[in-house]
Structures are given as structure tokens and as C-alpha cells.
């Protein structure tokens, strides 16, 4: 089982690494999901996500857009998987995302990805997933 620490990591890059490991048959856990970063202007990111939530359409048939950080990150990982095929759906069952670090994973070795670190960004424009979800009305 691979455990990724989401502190100061870029969401898309973290999701792509997690998806690659999932397709290879690994089980993946992502902790500290509320501290994962989304690059770009705060105002534009909030506006895009809010418009995405408003655009839902008929509630019973529309996609379920979650507003909790752990589910938001899990959905990003799903976007990197071939979910319409059986191997993508099967791989998606092996990802776990957590807010903070749960007691069951406390003290285990956590991986940080230097290639997905926010220090690689050329700009300081970013927003955390926790702050974004709170602005969208989540907990």
C-alpha cells in the first residue's frame, strides 16, 4: 500500500501519480486532502467550480459533485483513470482519501512527490482544496 501525503502537492499531478499506481494494482491512500493545492487564481477557480455546481441540471441524473476535500480529491483521481472500462472501475475501488491522518495510518511511511510539489509553480496563485470546498458550502 502506498500512502501519499498531500501537504503542498498539486492536485492534478498527485492524481496522475495515484492513478498510475492504481492501474498497476497497488492500493493507494492519500492523506491530508484538505491541504492539496489547485494552481491558478483563487477567484477564477472558485467561479469555475461554482458554475460547475450550478450547471448540474436534473438532480437525479446529474453527476454528484461532492464538496468535501477527501471526496473532491478522490473524484480527481477518478478523472485520471479509464473509468468507463472494467480495469479503471476496479482500480478506483483501491483508492482511499482522508482528511488529516487517520489512526490506522499513523506512524507509517508516507510518500511525498517532489515533482508534484507546489514549489515547482512559477506563480503564487493557488488555493487549497479545503478552502475551495468550504467556499462552495462544504464542511
Tab-separated table of C-alpha atoms in Angstrom:
chain	number	residue	atom	x	y	z
A	1	UNK	CA	0.000	0.000	0.000
A	2	UNK	CA	1.315	3.420	-0.953
A	3	UNK	CA	0.453	6.362	1.278
A	4	UNK	CA	0.787	9.817	-0.262
A	5	UNK	CA	0.992	12.892	1.946
A	6	UNK	CA	-0.999	15.625	0.204
A	7	UNK	CA	0.610	18.594	2.005
A	8	UNK	CA	1.572	21.264	-0.547
A	9	UNK	CA	1.122	18.960	-3.566
A	10	UNK	CA	-0.622	19.986	-6.790
A	11	UNK	CA	-3.922	18.152	-7.259
A	12	UNK	CA	-3.570	17.102	-10.894
A	13	UNK	CA	-0.034	15.826	-10.550
A	14	UNK	CA	-0.848	13.924	-7.360
A	15	UNK	CA	-3.906	12.391	-9.031
A	16	UNK	CA	-1.906	11.251	-12.047
A	17	UNK	CA	0.715	9.522	-9.889
A	18	UNK	CA	-2.003	7.862	-7.812
A	19	UNK	CA	-3.879	6.720	-10.941
A	20	UNK	CA	-0.723	5.214	-12.412
A	21	UNK	CA	-0.126	3.198	-9.236
A	22	UNK	CA	-3.766	2.110	-9.127
A	23	UNK	CA	-3.615	0.796	-12.689
A	24	UNK	CA	-0.540	-1.219	-11.728
A	25	UNK	CA	-2.556	-2.956	-8.992
A	26	UNK	CA	-1.380	-1.020	-5.920
A	27	UNK	CA	-3.637	0.173	-3.148
A	28	UNK	CA	-3.287	3.917	-2.633
A	29	UNK	CA	-4.160	6.117	0.330
A	30	UNK	CA	-3.978	9.904	0.159
A	31	UNK	CA	-3.861	11.734	3.489
A	32	UNK	CA	-4.166	15.460	4.275
A	33	UNK	CA	-6.513	16.015	1.328
A	34	UNK	CA	-7.563	19.411	2.656
A	35	UNK	CA	-4.005	20.712	2.079
A	36	UNK	CA	-3.744	19.673	-1.573
A	37	UNK	CA	-3.335	22.691	-3.855
A	38	UNK	CA	-5.054	23.741	-7.058
A	39	UNK	CA	-2.960	26.104	-9.139
A	40	UNK	CA	-4.448	29.242	-10.625
A	41	UNK	CA	-6.207	32.339	-9.440
A	42	UNK	CA	-8.441	31.877	-6.397
A	43	UNK	CA	-11.285	33.911	-7.863
A	44	UNK	CA	-11.272	32.101	-11.203
A	45	UNK	CA	-11.072	28.662	-9.586
A	46	UNK	CA	-13.960	29.450	-7.250
A	47	UNK	CA	-16.010	30.839	-10.110
A	48	UNK	CA	-15.422	27.761	-12.293
A	49	UNK	CA	-16.287	25.296	-9.542
A	50	UNK	CA	-19.377	27.257	-8.526
A	51	UNK	CA	-20.576	27.353	-12.139
A	52	UNK	CA	-19.954	23.608	-12.382
A	53	UNK	CA	-22.117	23.016	-9.334
A	54	UNK	CA	-24.923	25.296	-10.597
A	55	UNK	CA	-24.907	23.630	-14.035
A	56	UNK	CA	-25.944	20.259	-12.598
A	57	UNK	CA	-29.378	20.035	-14.252
A	58	UNK	CA	-31.820	17.330	-13.158
A	59	UNK	CA	-30.604	16.193	-9.712
A	60	UNK	CA	-31.446	12.505	-10.047
A	61	UNK	CA	-29.450	12.011	-13.244
A	62	UNK	CA	-26.699	14.604	-12.891
A	63	UNK	CA	-23.187	13.896	-11.555
A	64	UNK	CA	-22.778	14.046	-7.795
A	65	UNK	CA	-20.331	16.870	-7.164
A	66	UNK	CA	-19.015	16.487	-3.659
A	67	UNK	CA	-17.951	19.428	-1.524
A	68	UNK	CA	-15.779	17.616	0.994
A	69	UNK	CA	-11.998	17.664	0.410
A	70	UNK	CA	-11.459	13.907	0.564
A	71	UNK	CA	-14.184	13.170	-1.981
A	72	UNK	CA	-13.052	16.077	-4.174
A	73	UNK	CA	-9.539	14.574	-4.411
A	74	UNK	CA	-10.964	11.097	-4.973
A	75	UNK	CA	-13.005	12.428	-7.884
A	76	UNK	CA	-9.873	13.999	-9.379
A	77	UNK	CA	-8.142	10.609	-9.223
A	78	UNK	CA	-11.151	9.065	-10.933
A	79	UNK	CA	-10.735	11.548	-13.763
A	80	UNK	CA	-7.245	10.197	-14.413
A	81	UNK	CA	-8.486	6.593	-14.673
A	82	UNK	CA	-10.182	4.908	-17.649
A	83	UNK	CA	-13.354	4.682	-15.559
A	84	UNK	CA	-15.621	3.570	-18.406
A	85	UNK	CA	-13.649	0.327	-18.692
A	86	UNK	CA	-13.629	-2.501	-16.184
A	87	UNK	CA	-9.976	-2.136	-15.195
A	88	UNK	CA	-10.464	1.561	-14.418
A	89	UNK	CA	-13.514	0.898	-12.245
A	90	UNK	CA	-11.689	-1.918	-10.480
A	91	UNK	CA	-8.658	0.286	-9.848
A	92	UNK	CA	-10.877	3.076	-8.474
A	93	UNK	CA	-12.052	0.767	-5.681
A	94	UNK	CA	-8.491	0.677	-4.301
A	95	UNK	CA	-8.068	4.395	-3.601
A	96	UNK	CA	-8.733	5.870	-0.148
A	97	UNK	CA	-8.637	9.579	0.639
A	98	UNK	CA	-8.613	11.073	4.128
A	99	UNK	CA	-8.818	14.472	5.782
A	100	UNK	CA	-5.865	14.588	8.137
A	101	UNK	CA	-4.060	11.380	9.054
A	102	UNK	CA	-6.248	8.563	10.442
A	103	UNK	CA	-5.103	6.475	13.398
A	104	UNK	CA	-4.730	3.361	11.227
A	105	UNK	CA	-2.079	5.101	9.069
A	106	UNK	CA	-0.338	6.966	11.886
A	107	UNK	CA	3.389	6.235	12.023
A	108	UNK	CA	3.605	4.551	8.607
A	109	UNK	CA	5.925	5.830	5.913
A	110	UNK	CA	4.276	8.489	3.764
A	111	UNK	CA	5.485	9.413	0.301
A	112	UNK	CA	5.902	12.970	-0.876
A	113	UNK	CA	6.301	13.681	-4.554
A	114	UNK	CA	8.965	16.282	-5.346
A	115	UNK	CA	7.733	16.520	-8.949
A	116	UNK	CA	4.222	17.379	-7.739
A	117	UNK	CA	5.325	19.924	-5.152
A	118	UNK	CA	3.931	23.458	-5.220
A	119	UNK	CA	7.480	24.837	-5.197
A	120	UNK	CA	7.587	23.946	-8.914
A	121	UNK	CA	4.916	26.540	-9.680
A	122	UNK	CA	6.184	29.754	-11.262
A	123	UNK	CA	3.418	31.765	-9.592
A	124	UNK	CA	1.969	32.099	-6.119
A	125	UNK	CA	-1.619	31.872	-7.372
A	126	UNK	CA	-3.138	28.785	-5.785
A	127	UNK	CA	-5.934	27.641	-3.489
A	128	UNK	CA	-6.199	24.638	-1.178
A	129	UNK	CA	-8.901	22.056	-1.730
A	130	UNK	CA	-10.107	22.575	1.846
A	131	UNK	CA	-10.613	26.294	1.293
A	132	UNK	CA	-12.307	25.715	-2.056
A	133	UNK	CA	-14.756	23.191	-0.582
A	134	UNK	CA	-15.527	25.488	2.319
A	135	UNK	CA	-16.303	28.327	-0.106
A	136	UNK	CA	-18.612	26.010	-2.061
A	137	UNK	CA	-20.593	25.228	1.082
A	138	UNK	CA	-18.904	22.036	2.282
A	139	UNK	CA	-17.687	21.201	5.759
